[in-house]
Short mmCIF file of C-alpha atoms in Angstrom, two decimals:
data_model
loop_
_atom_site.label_atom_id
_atom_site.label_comp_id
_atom_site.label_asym_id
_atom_site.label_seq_id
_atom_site.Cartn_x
_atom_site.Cartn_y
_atom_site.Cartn_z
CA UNK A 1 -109.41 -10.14 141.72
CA UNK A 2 -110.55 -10.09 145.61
CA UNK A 3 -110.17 -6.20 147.36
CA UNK A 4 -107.45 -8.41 149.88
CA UNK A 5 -105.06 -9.25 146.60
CA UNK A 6 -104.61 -5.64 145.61
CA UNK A 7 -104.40 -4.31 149.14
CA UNK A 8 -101.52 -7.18 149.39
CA UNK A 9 -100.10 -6.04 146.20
CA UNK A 10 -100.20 -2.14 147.62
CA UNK A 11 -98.69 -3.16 150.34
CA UNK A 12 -95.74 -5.13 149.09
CA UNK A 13 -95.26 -2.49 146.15
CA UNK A 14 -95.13 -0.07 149.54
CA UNK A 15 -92.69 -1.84 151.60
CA UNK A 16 -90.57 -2.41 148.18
CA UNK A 17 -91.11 1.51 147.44
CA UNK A 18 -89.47 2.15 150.76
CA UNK A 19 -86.57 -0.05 150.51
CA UNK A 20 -87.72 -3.47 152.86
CA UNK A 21 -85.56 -6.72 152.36
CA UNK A 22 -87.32 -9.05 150.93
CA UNK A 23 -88.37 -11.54 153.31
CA UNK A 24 -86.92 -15.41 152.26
CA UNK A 25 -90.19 -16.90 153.57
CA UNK A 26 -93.21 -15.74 154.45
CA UNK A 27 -94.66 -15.98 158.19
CA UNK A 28 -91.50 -17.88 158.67
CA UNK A 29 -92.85 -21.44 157.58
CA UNK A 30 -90.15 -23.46 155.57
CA UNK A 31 -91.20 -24.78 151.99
CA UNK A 32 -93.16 -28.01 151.24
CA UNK A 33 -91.19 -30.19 149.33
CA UNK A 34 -92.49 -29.61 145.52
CA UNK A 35 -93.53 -32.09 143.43
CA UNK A 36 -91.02 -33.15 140.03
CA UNK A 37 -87.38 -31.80 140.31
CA UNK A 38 -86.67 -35.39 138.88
CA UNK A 39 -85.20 -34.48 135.30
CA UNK A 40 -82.81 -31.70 137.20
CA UNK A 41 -81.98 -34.31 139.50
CA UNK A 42 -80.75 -36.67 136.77
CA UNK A 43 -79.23 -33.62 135.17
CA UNK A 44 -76.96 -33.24 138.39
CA UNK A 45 -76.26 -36.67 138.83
CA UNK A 46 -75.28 -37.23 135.34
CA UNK A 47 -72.70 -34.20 135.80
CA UNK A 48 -71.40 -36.44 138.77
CA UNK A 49 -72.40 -33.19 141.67
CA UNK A 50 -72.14 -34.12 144.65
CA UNK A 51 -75.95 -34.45 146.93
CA UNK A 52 -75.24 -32.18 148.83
CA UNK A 53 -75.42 -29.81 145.71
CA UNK A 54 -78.74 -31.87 144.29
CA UNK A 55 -80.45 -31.47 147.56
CA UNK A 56 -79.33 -27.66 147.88
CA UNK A 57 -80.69 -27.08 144.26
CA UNK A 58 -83.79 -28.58 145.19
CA UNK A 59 -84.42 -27.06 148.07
CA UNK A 60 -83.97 -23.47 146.15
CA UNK A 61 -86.18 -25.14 143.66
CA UNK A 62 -89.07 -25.92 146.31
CA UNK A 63 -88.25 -21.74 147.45
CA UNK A 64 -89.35 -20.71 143.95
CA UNK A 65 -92.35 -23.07 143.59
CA UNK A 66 -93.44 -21.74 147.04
CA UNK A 67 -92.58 -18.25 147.35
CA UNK A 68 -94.34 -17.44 143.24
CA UNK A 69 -97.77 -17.98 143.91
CA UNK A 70 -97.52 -15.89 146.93
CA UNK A 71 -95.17 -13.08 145.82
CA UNK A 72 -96.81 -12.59 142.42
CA UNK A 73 -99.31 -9.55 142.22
CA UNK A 74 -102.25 -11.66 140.35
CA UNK A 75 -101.54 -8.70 137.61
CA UNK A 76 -101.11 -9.31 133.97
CA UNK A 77 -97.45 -7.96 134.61
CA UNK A 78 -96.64 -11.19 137.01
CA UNK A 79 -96.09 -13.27 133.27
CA UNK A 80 -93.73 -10.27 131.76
CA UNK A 81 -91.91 -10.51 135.29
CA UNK A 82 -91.39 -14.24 134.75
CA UNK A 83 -90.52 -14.03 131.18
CA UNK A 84 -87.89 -11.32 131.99
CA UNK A 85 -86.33 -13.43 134.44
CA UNK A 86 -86.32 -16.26 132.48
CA UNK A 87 -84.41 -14.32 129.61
CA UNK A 88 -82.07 -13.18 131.86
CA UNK A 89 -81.64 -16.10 133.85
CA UNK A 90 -81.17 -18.18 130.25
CA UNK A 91 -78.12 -14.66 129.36
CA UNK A 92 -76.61 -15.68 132.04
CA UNK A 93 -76.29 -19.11 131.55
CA UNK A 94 -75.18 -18.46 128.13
CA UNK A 95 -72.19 -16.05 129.46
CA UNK A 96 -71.05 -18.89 131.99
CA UNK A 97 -71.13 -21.28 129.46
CA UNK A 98 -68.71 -18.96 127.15
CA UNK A 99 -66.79 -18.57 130.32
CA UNK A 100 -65.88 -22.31 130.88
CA UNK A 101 -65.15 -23.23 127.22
CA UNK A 102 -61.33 -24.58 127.08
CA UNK A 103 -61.66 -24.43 131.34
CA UNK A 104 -60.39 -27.65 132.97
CA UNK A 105 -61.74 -29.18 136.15
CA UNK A 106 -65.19 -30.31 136.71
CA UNK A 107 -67.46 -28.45 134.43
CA UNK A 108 -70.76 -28.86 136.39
CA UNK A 109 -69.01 -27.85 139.72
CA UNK A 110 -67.95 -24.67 137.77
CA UNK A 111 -70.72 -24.41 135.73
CA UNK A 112 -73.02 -24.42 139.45
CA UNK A 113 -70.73 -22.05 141.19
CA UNK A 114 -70.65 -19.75 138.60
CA UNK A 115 -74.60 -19.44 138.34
CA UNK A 116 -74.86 -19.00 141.84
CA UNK A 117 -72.24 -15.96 141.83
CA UNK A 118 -73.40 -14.09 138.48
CA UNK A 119 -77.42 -14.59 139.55
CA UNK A 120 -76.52 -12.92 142.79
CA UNK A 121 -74.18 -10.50 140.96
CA UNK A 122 -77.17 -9.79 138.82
CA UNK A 123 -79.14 -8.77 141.35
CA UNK A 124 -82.13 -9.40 138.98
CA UNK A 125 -84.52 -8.85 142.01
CA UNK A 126 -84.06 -5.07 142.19
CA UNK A 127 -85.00 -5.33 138.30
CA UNK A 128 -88.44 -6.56 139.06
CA UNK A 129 -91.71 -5.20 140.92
CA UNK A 130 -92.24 -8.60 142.53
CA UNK A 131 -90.23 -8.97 145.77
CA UNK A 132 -87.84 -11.31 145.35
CA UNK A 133 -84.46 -12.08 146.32
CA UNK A 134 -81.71 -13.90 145.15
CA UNK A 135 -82.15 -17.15 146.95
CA UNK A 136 -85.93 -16.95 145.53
CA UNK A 137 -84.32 -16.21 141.85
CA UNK A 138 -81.79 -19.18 142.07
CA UNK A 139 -84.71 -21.69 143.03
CA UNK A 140 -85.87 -20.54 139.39
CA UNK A 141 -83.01 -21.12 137.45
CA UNK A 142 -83.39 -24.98 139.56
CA UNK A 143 -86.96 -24.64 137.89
CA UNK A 144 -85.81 -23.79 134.61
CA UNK A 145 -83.20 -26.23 134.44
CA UNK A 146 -85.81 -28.68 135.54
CA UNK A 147 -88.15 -27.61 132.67
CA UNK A 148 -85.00 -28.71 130.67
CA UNK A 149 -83.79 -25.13 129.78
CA UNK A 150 -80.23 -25.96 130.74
CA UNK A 151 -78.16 -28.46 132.13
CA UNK A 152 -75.08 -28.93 133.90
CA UNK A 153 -72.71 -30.97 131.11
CA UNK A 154 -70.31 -29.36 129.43
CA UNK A 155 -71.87 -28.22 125.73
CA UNK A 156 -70.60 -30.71 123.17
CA UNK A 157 -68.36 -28.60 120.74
CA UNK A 158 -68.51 -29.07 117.20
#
């Protein structure tokens, strides 16, 4: 670990100390477009969302894979931070999915709008050391969903 990645972990564990927003990107540049995103892609599309909604989840996805390697602290604490979230994220989608059984209408339109409310509702990223906000925290659920954690169909009920 260099003497510049813990001064830049000080620092951001300061300016989180003392109550800073969290910034949505740093030195203003917008994200690269990340490679995959394919299978969440094919997830959408097979829940017949509209792309608009496919290239908004992808573009929260590209956040995440951008914003991580720079917001983690290079501490062993930056994989329980990311395991947490995960947990939570998955709770969450397990509580919206509870939510919409019997619920008519377009489950994956629900299922989306729903995820997008409770993350922010959440407000997971007052829960963690790593500054992140919400729109950094809904770019990993994209993630997640693109690692196949979840998708966007209604669950088959048996």
């Amino acid at each position: 670990m260099t003497r510049d990645a813990v001064l830049d972990a000080i620092r951001l564990g300061t300016r989180r100390a003392v109550g800073d927003s969290v910034s949505l990107l740093r030195a203003g540049q917008a994200p690269p477009s990340a490679p995959g995103g394919r299978r969440l892609l094919e997830k959408m599309r097979t829940a017949m969302m509209g792309e608009d909604e496919q290239a908004n989840a992808l573009g929260m996805r590209d956040l995440w894979l951008h914003i991580w390697p720079q917001a983690r602290t290079g501490f062993p604490e930056d994989i329980e931070t990311q395991y947490r979230l995960e947990m939570e994220i998955l709770d969450i989608v397990r509580q919206i999915r509870a939510q919409l059984i019997g619920s008519n209408g377009h489950y994956g339109v629900q299922f989306q709008a729903l995820l997008h409310s409770e993350l922010r509702r959440a407000e997971l990223g007052k829960k963690i050391t790593v500054p992140l906000n919400d729109f950094h925290i809904l770019g990993f659920a994209y993630e997640l969903s693109d690692m196949c954690k979840f998708g966007f169909l209604r669950p088959v009920e048996g």
